[in-house]
Amino acid sequence: MLRHLLLAAAGSDRLGRLAGSAPVSKGAVRKFVGGFDGDEALLTGRALADDGLAITFDHLSAETRSAEQAVAVRDEYRALLAKLKGAGLTPAAEVSVKLSLLGQRLDEKLAYEHAQAVCAAAAAAGTTVTLDAEDHTLTDSTLEILTELRRDHPGTGAALQAYLRRTEGDCRELAAAGSRVRLCKGAYAEPESVAFQSALDIDKSFVRCLNILMSGEGYPMVATHDPRLIAIAEDRARWFDRSADEYEFQMLHGVRVEEQARLAAGGNVVRVYLPYGEQWYGYLLRRLAESPRNVRALVGR
Ligand SMILES: Cc1cc2nc3c(=O)[nH]c(=O)nc-3n(C[C@H](O)[C@H](O)[C@H](O)COP(=O)(O)OP(=O)(O)OC[C@H]3O[C@@H](n4cnc5c(N)ncnc54)[C@H](O)[C@@H]3O)c2cc1C
């Protein structure tokens, strides 16, 4: 119930505007958000890189409702990528992009063109782009745009959500040579018709998808904080004889930091998802909806 309330509030522009002007402790927000602008995020990213972690930067912005907003998001990513290169953070740092913010709901072709420009900027900076997975109404379009982007930029990654019933099939399609696939549980409130609802069913789907990706030809990116799933991923990597540079773990900034350090110390590639920007409110609520431990971390208990 609380999770659904938090997820509903996360999608509310009005509450987001209120939160933006509220005297919320910036220190508390920074536990999960890498900074309020690109320069602050760069400093956070530098500290993570110094700790031996890879990074994927994610710019938090309000829902895109106009072509001008989509252009602004594209330009933010292009500027960020130039800064990452200038700071010597690439190729350890890449970027995560939501196609909806590039205008996907207004005009798919426009979103594709903007994504193509971001991928070109990433290539010029010596790094890659991963497309975030959003709600299920965008999955087909996102995977179609992915296919187009990969013609010029084969390193472009995609996120797949284990809670979607379709995802095993998508894993089979995407487990091809060179294909970077981030497997996560999924963060949106989805109907039963398209998504598993129970934690057990989602975990079982995650393991089936993991088996497909780990036994395939691509590059699996295992995005979870779940200790059982991490242990299973470590086991599958051994079973399928993958060396440390043939898969990676991914976790969110501020979540299970000791586990991130443990995995990295064990020789694994660990990539931290580092969101930044003024529009942190919806992102933060989604994290709070996920785990009471995140709530305790936020209030410092
Ligand atoms: C790098 C990354 C990228 C992502 N990209 C996307 C995306 O593109 N699209 C999308 O829909 N979703 C994305 N997500 C979010 C994801 O779908 C889940 O909503 C989120 O990761 C929570 O799921 P979980 O696998 O961590 O397990 P959960 O079910 O949240 O937690 C499982 C277990 O993990 C442990 N755990 C979890 N949180 C904590 C904590 N704070 N402290 C200690 N232990 C904890 C606990 O033991 C818990 O029981 C991404 C997640 C990551 C890590």
Short mmCIF file of C-alpha atoms and ligand atoms in Angstrom, two decimals, residues 32 56 98 131-134 159-161 163 182 184-188 203 206 222-227 229 250-252 254-256 271-273 287 290-291 293-294, ligand 1:
data_model
loop_
_atom_site.label_atom_id
_atom_site.label_comp_id
_atom_site.label_asym_id
_atom_site.label_seq_id
_atom_site.Cartn_x
_atom_site.Cartn_y
_atom_site.Cartn_z
CA PHE A 32 21.04 8.68 -3.32
CA THR A 56 26.59 5.25 -15.42
CA LYS A 98 15.36 7.51 -20.81
CA LEU A 131 18.73 2.92 -22.62
CA ASP A 132 16.77 2.71 -19.37
CA ALA A 133 13.62 0.59 -19.32
CA GLU A 134 10.48 2.58 -18.56
CA ALA A 159 17.71 -2.48 -19.75
CA LEU A 160 15.21 -5.35 -19.45
CA GLN A 161 12.82 -5.80 -16.54
CA TYR A 163 8.91 -8.48 -13.81
CA ARG A 182 21.11 -4.67 -18.08
CA CYS A 184 16.82 -5.46 -13.37
CA LYS A 185 13.61 -6.44 -11.55
CA GLY A 186 11.63 -3.39 -12.76
CA ALA A 187 10.58 -0.25 -10.92
CA TYR A 188 7.12 0.75 -12.21
CA ASP A 203 12.83 -13.47 -8.66
CA PHE A 206 15.08 -12.87 -12.97
CA VAL A 222 23.30 -7.64 -13.44
CA ALA A 223 21.48 -4.74 -11.79
CA THR A 224 20.24 -5.76 -8.38
CA HIS A 225 20.96 -5.34 -4.66
CA ASP A 226 19.39 -8.68 -3.87
CA PRO A 227 21.98 -10.88 -2.09
CA LEU A 229 20.37 -12.98 -6.97
CA GLN A 250 25.32 -2.67 -11.28
CA MET A 251 23.86 -0.99 -8.21
CA LEU A 252 22.31 2.34 -7.40
CA GLY A 254 24.01 4.93 -2.04
CA VAL A 255 22.49 1.45 -1.90
CA ARG A 256 24.48 -1.47 -0.42
CA ARG A 271 28.99 0.01 -12.07
CA VAL A 272 27.17 2.57 -9.93
CA TYR A 273 24.05 4.17 -11.38
CA ARG A 287 13.98 4.35 -3.96
CA GLU A 290 11.66 -0.07 -2.75
CA SER A 291 13.09 -0.58 0.72
CA ARG A 293 16.27 0.45 4.62
CA ASN A 294 16.46 3.28 2.11
C1 LIG B 1 21.92 -0.12 -11.82
C2 LIG B 1 20.44 -0.21 -11.83
C3 LIG B 1 19.74 0.23 -12.94
C4 LIG B 1 18.35 0.13 -12.97
N1 LIG B 1 17.69 0.49 -14.11
C5 LIG B 1 16.35 0.32 -14.17
C6 LIG B 1 15.64 0.56 -15.36
O1 LIG B 1 16.20 0.92 -16.40
N2 LIG B 1 14.30 0.39 -15.35
C7 LIG B 1 13.63 -0.05 -14.23
O2 LIG B 1 12.41 -0.22 -14.29
N3 LIG B 1 14.29 -0.27 -13.09
C8 LIG B 1 15.62 -0.09 -13.02
N4 LIG B 1 16.27 -0.35 -11.85
C9 LIG B 1 15.51 -0.56 -10.60
C10 LIG B 1 15.18 -2.01 -10.41
O3 LIG B 1 14.25 -2.41 -11.39
C11 LIG B 1 14.59 -2.27 -9.02
O4 LIG B 1 13.44 -1.49 -8.86
C12 LIG B 1 15.55 -1.94 -7.90
O5 LIG B 1 16.87 -2.24 -8.23
C13 LIG B 1 15.20 -2.75 -6.66
O6 LIG B 1 15.30 -4.11 -6.93
P1 LIG B 1 16.43 -5.06 -6.35
O7 LIG B 1 16.80 -6.00 -7.42
O8 LIG B 1 17.55 -4.27 -5.82
O9 LIG B 1 15.71 -5.90 -5.23
P2 LIG B 1 14.66 -5.57 -4.09
O10 LIG B 1 13.54 -6.53 -4.28
O11 LIG B 1 14.36 -4.11 -3.95
O12 LIG B 1 15.48 -6.00 -2.81
C14 LIG B 1 15.85 -7.37 -2.66
C15 LIG B 1 16.78 -7.49 -1.48
O13 LIG B 1 17.95 -6.69 -1.70
C16 LIG B 1 18.41 -6.20 -0.45
N5 LIG B 1 18.33 -4.73 -0.46
C17 LIG B 1 17.62 -3.97 -1.27
N6 LIG B 1 17.79 -2.66 -0.97
C18 LIG B 1 18.61 -2.64 0.10
C19 LIG B 1 19.17 -1.61 0.90
N7 LIG B 1 18.88 -0.32 0.67
N8 LIG B 1 19.99 -1.96 1.90
C20 LIG B 1 20.29 -3.24 2.15
N9 LIG B 1 19.78 -4.27 1.43
C21 LIG B 1 18.96 -3.96 0.42
C22 LIG B 1 17.49 -6.76 0.61
O14 LIG B 1 18.03 -7.98 1.08
C23 LIG B 1 16.22 -7.01 -0.16
O15 LIG B 1 15.40 -7.98 0.43
C24 LIG B 1 17.66 -0.33 -11.83
C25 LIG B 1 18.36 -0.80 -10.73
C26 LIG B 1 19.73 -0.76 -10.72
C27 LIG B 1 20.46 -1.32 -9.53
#
